[in-house]
Amino acid sequence: MIICLRGEATLSVNFTDYIINKNTLTVLSSDDVVIVQQKTDEFSAYIYGIDRSLASEIAYHLPNTLFGFLHDYPVLQMTSEQRTQLEFWMLQLNYILEQPSKYLDRIVCNHFQNLFLHLVNYIDGYDQLRKKKISRKEEHCWKFWELIGQYAKTNRDVAFYADLLHITPFYLAQISKSHLNDLPKDLINRQVILKIKNLLLTTDKSIGTIAEELNFVDPSYMGRYFKRETGVSLSMYRK
């Protein structure tokens, strides 16, 4: 995420040029091709780099449409009022990062979620516009992502999703890697992990109850699955 403080720069994002200045907010993803074409001498900006694990947690409660919108429109124009609010948001983030807290990751996640929820206001009418311009492959990918959110709680088999999309698992793997920058199994696992984390953090359900709810054969298997994907145990993460 790039927030310009002063000056101006021309940024090429996926081979389209954009002007970034104090009235823009730029949101990029790891698969974007970004080149700084030119900049004024006084140009300076804050750049926030969010690692994939935190990015996934931030995105967990956000609408899928927002990601499609930000992919197509990575540089957003702000009003003077929105710019003022963004400056307050940055000041608050700097304060948060300077305060020692065992809940720092959760606070930072919530802070970014609040910002991105405000960005949803930009996407009125975008759904209809996007449907007119996306390819069949992109349509399959976005539908796959929606299906993961709907069914990952009980289904972790790639073939299940390919069948719902009426395509082969091999073809799903090809288009998922091309358009979503990950294999289907990795995307499914990521969503399941986010569901487990959410239940551990927001409920007092036992490990056994969560394992049953998420269709794991037993709690110990879910524990091994979680540790393999995150590097920490279920009890340690909850603690």
mmCIF file of N, CA and C in Angstrom, residues 29 56 143 234:
data_model
loop_
_atom_site.group_PDB
_atom_site.id
_atom_site.type_symbol
_atom_site.label_atom_id
_atom_site.label_comp_id
_atom_site.label_asym_id
_atom_site.label_seq_id
_atom_site.Cartn_x
_atom_site.Cartn_y
_atom_site.Cartn_z
ATOM 1 N N SER A 29 -0.833 -5.868 -5.198
ATOM 2 C CA SER A 29 -0.718 -7.247 -4.729
ATOM 3 C C SER A 29 0.604 -7.840 -5.209
ATOM 4 N N SER A 56 -3.883 -12.394 4.532
ATOM 5 C CA SER A 56 -4.992 -13.355 4.483
ATOM 6 C C SER A 56 -5.978 -13.109 5.624
ATOM 7 N N LYS A 143 -15.302 -17.329 -9.213
ATOM 8 C CA LYS A 143 -16.340 -18.230 -8.722
ATOM 9 C C LYS A 143 -15.734 -19.279 -7.789
ATOM 10 N N LEU A 234 -2.438 -25.597 17.968
ATOM 11 C CA LEU A 234 -3.749 -24.984 18.183
ATOM 12 C C LEU A 234 -3.805 -24.271 19.536
#
